[in-house]
mmCIF file of C-alpha atoms in Angstrom:
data_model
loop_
_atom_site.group_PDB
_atom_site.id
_atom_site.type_symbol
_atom_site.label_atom_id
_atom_site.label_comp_id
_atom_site.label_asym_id
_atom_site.label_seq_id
_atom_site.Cartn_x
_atom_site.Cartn_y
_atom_site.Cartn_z
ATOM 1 C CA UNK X 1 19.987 -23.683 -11.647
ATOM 2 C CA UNK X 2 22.703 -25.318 -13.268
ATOM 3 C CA UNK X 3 26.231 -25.225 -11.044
ATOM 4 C CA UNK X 4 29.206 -25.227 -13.051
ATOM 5 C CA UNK X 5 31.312 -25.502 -10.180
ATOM 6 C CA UNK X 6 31.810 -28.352 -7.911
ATOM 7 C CA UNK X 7 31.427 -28.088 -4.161
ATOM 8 C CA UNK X 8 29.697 -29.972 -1.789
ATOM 9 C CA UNK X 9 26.913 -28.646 -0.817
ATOM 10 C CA UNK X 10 24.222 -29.797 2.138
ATOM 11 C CA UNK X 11 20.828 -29.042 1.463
ATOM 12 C CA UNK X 12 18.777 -27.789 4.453
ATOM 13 C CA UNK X 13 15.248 -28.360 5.123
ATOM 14 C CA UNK X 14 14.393 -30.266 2.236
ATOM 15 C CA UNK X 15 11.051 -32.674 2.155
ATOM 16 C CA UNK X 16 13.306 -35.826 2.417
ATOM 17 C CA UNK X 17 14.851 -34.573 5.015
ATOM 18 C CA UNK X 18 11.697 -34.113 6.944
ATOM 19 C CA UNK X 19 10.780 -37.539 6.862
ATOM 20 C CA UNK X 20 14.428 -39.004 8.111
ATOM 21 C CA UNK X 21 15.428 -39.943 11.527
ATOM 22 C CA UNK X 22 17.726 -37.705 12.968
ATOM 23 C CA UNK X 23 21.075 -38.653 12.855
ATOM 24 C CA UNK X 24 24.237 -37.145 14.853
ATOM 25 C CA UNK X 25 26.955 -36.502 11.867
ATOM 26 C CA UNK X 26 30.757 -36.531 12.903
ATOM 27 C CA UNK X 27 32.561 -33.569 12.594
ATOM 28 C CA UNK X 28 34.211 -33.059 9.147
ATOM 29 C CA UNK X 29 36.663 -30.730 10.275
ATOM 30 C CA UNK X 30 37.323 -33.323 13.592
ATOM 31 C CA UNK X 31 40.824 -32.650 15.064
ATOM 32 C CA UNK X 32 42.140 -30.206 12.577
ATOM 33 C CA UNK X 33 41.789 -26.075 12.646
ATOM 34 C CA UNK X 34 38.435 -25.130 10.740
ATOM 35 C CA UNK X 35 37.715 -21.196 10.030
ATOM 36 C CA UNK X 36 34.050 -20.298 8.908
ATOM 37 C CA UNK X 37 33.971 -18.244 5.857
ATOM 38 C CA UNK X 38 31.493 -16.295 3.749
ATOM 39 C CA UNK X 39 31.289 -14.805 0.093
ATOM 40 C CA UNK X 40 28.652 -12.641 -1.113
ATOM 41 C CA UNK X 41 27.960 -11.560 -4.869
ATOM 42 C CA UNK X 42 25.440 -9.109 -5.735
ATOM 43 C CA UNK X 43 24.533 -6.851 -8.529
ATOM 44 C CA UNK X 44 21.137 -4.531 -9.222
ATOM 45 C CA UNK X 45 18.950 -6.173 -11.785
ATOM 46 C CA UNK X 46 16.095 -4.345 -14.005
ATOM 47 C CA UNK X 47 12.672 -4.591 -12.952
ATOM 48 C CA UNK X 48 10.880 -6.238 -16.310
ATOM 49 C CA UNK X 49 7.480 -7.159 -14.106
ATOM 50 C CA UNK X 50 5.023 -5.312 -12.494
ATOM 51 C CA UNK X 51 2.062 -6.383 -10.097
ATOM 52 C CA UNK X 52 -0.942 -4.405 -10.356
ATOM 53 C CA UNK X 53 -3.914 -3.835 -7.805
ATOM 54 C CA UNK X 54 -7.008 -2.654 -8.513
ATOM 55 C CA UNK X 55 -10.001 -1.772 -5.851
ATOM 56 C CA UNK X 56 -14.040 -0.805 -6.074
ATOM 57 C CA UNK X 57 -16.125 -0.201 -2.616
ATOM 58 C CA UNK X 58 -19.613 0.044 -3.144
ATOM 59 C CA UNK X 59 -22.466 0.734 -0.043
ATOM 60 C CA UNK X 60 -25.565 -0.834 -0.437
ATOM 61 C CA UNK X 61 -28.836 -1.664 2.077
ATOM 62 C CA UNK X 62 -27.630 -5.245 2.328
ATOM 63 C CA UNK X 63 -24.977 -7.839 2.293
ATOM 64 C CA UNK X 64 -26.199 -9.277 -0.532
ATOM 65 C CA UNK X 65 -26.742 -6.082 -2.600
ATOM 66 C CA UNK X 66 -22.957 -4.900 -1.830
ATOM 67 C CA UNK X 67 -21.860 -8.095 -2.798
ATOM 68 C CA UNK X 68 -23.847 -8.790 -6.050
ATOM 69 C CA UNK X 69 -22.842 -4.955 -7.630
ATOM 70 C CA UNK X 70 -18.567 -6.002 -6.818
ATOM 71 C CA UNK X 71 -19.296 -8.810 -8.289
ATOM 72 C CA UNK X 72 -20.464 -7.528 -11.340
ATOM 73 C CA UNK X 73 -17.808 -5.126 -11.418
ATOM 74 C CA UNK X 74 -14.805 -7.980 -11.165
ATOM 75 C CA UNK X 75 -16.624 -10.365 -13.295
ATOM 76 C CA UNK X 76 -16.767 -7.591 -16.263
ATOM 77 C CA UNK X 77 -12.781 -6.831 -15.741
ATOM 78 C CA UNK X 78 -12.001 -10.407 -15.132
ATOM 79 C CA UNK X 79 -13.636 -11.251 -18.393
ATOM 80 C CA UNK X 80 -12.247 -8.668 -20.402
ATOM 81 C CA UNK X 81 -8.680 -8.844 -18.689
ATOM 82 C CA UNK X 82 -8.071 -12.148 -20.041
ATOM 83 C CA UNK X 83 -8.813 -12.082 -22.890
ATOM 84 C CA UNK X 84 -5.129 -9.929 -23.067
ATOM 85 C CA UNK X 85 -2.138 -12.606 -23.590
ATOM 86 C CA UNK X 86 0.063 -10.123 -21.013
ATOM 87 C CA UNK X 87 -1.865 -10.228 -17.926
ATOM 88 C CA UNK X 88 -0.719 -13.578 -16.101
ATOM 89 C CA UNK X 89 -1.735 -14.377 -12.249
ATOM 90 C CA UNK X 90 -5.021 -12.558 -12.531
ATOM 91 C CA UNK X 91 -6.903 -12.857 -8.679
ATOM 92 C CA UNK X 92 -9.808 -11.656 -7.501
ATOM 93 C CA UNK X 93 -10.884 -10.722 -3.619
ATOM 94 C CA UNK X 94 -14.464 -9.452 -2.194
ATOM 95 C CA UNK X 95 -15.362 -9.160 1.287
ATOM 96 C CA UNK X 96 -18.492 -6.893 3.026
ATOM 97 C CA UNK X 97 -18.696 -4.904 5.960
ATOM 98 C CA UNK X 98 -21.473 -3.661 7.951
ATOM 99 C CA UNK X 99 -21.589 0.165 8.218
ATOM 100 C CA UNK X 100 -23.356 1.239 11.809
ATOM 101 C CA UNK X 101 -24.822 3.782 12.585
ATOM 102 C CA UNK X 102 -26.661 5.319 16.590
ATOM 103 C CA UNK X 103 -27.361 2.575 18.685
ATOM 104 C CA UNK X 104 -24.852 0.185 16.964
ATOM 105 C CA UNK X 105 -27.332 -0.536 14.291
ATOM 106 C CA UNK X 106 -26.739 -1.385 11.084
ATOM 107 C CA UNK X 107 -27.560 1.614 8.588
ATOM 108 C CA UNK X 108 -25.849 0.015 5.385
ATOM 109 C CA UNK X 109 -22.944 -2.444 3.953
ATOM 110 C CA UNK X 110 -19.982 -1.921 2.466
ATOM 111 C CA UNK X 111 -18.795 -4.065 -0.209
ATOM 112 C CA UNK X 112 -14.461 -3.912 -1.298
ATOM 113 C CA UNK X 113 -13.290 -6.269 -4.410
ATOM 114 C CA UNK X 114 -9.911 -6.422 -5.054
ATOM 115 C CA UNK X 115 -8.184 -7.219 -8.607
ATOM 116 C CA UNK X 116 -4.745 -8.271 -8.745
ATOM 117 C CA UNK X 117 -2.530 -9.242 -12.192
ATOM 118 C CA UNK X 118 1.023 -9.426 -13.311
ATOM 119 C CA UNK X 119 2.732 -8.183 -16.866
ATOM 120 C CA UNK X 120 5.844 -7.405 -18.644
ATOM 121 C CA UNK X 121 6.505 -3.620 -18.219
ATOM 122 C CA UNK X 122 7.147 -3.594 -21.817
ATOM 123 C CA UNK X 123 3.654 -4.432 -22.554
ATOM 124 C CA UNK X 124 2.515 -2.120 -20.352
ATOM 125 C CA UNK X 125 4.037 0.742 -21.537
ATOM 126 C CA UNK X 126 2.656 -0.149 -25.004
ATOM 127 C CA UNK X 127 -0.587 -0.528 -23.903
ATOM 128 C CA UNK X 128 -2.642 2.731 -23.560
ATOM 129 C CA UNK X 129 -5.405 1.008 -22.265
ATOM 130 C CA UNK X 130 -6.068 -1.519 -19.612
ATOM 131 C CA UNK X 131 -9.148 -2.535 -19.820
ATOM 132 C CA UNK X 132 -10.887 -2.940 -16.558
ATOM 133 C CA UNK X 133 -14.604 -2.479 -15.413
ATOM 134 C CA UNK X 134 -16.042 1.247 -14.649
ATOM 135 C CA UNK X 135 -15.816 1.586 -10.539
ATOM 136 C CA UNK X 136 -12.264 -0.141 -10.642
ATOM 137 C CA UNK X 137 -8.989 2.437 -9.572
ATOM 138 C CA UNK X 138 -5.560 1.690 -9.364
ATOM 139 C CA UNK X 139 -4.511 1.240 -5.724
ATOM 140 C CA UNK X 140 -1.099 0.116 -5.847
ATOM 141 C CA UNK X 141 1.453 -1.178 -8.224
ATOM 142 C CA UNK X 142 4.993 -2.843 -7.450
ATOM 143 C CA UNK X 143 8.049 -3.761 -9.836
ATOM 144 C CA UNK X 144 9.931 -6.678 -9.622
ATOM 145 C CA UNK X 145 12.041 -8.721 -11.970
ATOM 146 C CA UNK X 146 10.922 -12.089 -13.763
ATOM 147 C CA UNK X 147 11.842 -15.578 -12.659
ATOM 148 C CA UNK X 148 13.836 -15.841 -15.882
ATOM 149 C CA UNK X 149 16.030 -12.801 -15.393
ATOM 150 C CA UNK X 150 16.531 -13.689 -11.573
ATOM 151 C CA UNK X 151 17.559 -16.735 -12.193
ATOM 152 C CA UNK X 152 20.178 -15.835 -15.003
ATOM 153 C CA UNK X 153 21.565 -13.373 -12.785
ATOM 154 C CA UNK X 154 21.793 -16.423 -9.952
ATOM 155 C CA UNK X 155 23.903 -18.352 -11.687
ATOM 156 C CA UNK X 156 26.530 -15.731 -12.544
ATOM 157 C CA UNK X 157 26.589 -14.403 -9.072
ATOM 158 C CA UNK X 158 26.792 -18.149 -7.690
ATOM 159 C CA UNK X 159 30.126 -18.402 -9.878
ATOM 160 C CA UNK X 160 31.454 -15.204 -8.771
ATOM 161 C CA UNK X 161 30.670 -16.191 -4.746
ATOM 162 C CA UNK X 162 31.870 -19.604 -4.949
ATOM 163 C CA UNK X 163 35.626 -18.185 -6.812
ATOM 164 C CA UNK X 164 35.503 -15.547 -4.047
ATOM 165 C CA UNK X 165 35.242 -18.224 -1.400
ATOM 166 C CA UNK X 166 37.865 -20.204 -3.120
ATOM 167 C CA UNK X 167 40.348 -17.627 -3.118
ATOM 168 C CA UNK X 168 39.515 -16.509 0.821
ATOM 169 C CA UNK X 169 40.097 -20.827 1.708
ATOM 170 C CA UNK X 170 43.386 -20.296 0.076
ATOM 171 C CA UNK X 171 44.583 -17.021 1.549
ATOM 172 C CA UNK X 172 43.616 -18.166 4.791
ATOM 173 C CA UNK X 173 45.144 -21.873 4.608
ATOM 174 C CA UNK X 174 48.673 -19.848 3.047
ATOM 175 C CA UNK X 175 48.176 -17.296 6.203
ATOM 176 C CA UNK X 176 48.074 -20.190 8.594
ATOM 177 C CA UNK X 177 51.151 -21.754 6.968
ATOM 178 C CA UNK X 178 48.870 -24.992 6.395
ATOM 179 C CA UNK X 179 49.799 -26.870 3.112
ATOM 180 C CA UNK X 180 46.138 -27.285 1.994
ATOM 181 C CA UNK X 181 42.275 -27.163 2.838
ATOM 182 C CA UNK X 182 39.279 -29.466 2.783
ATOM 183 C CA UNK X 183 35.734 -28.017 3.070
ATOM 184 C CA UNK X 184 33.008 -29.273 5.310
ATOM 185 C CA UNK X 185 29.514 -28.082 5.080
ATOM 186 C CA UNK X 186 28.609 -25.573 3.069
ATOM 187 C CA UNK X 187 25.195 -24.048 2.238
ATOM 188 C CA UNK X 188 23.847 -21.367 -0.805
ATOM 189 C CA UNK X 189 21.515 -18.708 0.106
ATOM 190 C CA UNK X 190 19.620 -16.851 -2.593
ATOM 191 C CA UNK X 191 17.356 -13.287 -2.090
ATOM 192 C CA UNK X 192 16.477 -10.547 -4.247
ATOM 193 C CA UNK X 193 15.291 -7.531 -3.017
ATOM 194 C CA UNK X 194 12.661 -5.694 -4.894
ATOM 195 C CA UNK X 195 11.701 -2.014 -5.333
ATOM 196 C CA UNK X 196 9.066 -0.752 -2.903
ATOM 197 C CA UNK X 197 5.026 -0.391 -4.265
ATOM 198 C CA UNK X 198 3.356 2.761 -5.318
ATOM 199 C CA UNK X 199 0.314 3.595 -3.474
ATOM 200 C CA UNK X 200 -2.109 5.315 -6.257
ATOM 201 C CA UNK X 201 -5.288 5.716 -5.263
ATOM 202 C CA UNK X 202 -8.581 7.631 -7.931
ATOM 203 C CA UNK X 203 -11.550 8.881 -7.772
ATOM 204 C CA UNK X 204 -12.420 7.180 -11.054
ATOM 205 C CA UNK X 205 -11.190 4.290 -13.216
ATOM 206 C CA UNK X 206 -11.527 6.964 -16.173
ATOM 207 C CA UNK X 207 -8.640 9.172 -14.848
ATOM 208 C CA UNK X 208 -6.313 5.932 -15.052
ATOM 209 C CA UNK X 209 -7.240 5.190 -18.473
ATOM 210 C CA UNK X 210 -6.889 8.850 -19.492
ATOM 211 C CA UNK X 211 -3.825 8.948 -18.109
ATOM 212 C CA UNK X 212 -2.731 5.993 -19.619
ATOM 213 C CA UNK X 213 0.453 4.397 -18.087
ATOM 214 C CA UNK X 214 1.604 7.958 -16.931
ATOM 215 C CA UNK X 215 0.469 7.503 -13.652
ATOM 216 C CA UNK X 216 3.192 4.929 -12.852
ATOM 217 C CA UNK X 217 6.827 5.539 -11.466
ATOM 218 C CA UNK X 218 9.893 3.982 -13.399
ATOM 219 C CA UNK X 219 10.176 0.741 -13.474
ATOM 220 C CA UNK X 220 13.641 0.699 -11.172
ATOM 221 C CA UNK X 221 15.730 -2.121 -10.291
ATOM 222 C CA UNK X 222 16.035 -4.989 -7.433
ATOM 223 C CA UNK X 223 19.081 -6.208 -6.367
ATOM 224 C CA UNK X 224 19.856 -10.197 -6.275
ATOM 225 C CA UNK X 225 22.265 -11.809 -4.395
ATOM 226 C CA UNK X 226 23.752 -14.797 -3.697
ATOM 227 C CA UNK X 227 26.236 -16.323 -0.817
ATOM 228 C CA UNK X 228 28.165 -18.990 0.153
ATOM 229 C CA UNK X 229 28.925 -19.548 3.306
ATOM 230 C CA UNK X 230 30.941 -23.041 4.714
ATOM 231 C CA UNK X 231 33.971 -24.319 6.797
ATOM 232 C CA UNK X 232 37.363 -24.600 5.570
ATOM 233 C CA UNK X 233 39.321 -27.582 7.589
ATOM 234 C CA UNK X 234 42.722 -26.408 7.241
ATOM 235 C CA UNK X 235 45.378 -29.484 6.786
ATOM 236 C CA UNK X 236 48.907 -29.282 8.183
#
């Protein structure tokens, strides 16, 4: 992020930092009044992402058997999921359980793959069709906006937070009857907060691709934010 505006900033908890002795710093603010301050700038932003998860459980006699049919299953969508430029972040999950039955003996075993990928809503609105394996259903999906639109959003909130904390150092250095105002530390804290996931859960991977991209909610909005938050060491 590029910041147009000049403050000094201390970094927190950054790798160099980790590897430094630890050093007592003099207060900045030492012998003159100091007031703590904080300026928030927010604003919704649209969700242009989404994160789809896809599930199969198959029983079987054995471990083995359970496992060998999900694989199959992921394998087939794997292969024929990227071969489709959208789909980014594609990940894959299996694990079996043993199914008991009387005397805590195992009776079968339960195989559940996951299938996770990420892509553009746009291209998932214009795409009828996702093509995953027969046995695969749609589980759960969550919105969320990109890096790149995060990011642009950042840096216009950051401008609009530091300006606000600019003009509460100066109201608060005039309402002190102080002539001026040096800062001391100050630190930048980023979050976004995204929409919730959808739960969707099929009996068949056919009813999703019948359905097309029906079966999902609107894409929403998340809402960024950005603070700054220092000391103001108020001069006489």
């Amino acid at each position: 992020m590029k910041l147009t505006n000049a403050l000094p900033i201390v970094i927190l908890g950054s790798s160099l930092a980790l590897f430094q002795p630890v050093v007592a710093h003099a207060d900045l603010c030492e012998k003159t009044p100091a007031v703590n301050l904080n300026a928030v700038s927010s604003e919704e932003v649209d969700n242009d992402m989404v994160r789809l998860n896809w599930q199969v459980q198959i029983q079987a006699a054995s471990a083995n058997e359970a496992m060998t049919a999900i694989n199959s299953v992921l394998e087939k969508s794997i292969a024929n999921l990227s071969k489709n430029k959208d789909i980014t972040k594609l990940k894959n999950n299996l694990q079996t359980y043993p199914q008991y039955g009387e005397n805590q003996i195992i009776q079968t075993w339960q195989g559940v793959g996951s299938l996770t990928f990420e892509m553009p809503v746009q291209a998932m609105k214009n795409q009828k069709v996702l093509n995953v394996a027969e046995g695969l259903t749609l589980s759960n999906l969550e919105y969320f906006p990109s890096e790149q639109r995060i990011e642009l959003s950042r840096e216009k909130l950051l401008e609009l937070a530091m300006k606000e904390f600019q003009a509460k150092a100066l109201v608060v250095t005039k309402g002190f009857g102080k002539t001026a105002y040096t800062l001391g530390e100050v630190s930048i804290n980023d979050e976004n907060q995204s929409s919730p996931g959808y739960p969707r859960m099929y009996a068949a991977a056919s009813d999703m691709r019948s359905k097309g991209m029906e079966v999902a909610p609107a894409a929403g909005s998340s809402r960024v934010s950005v603070s700054v938050n220092g000391r103001v060491c108020l001069k006489p």
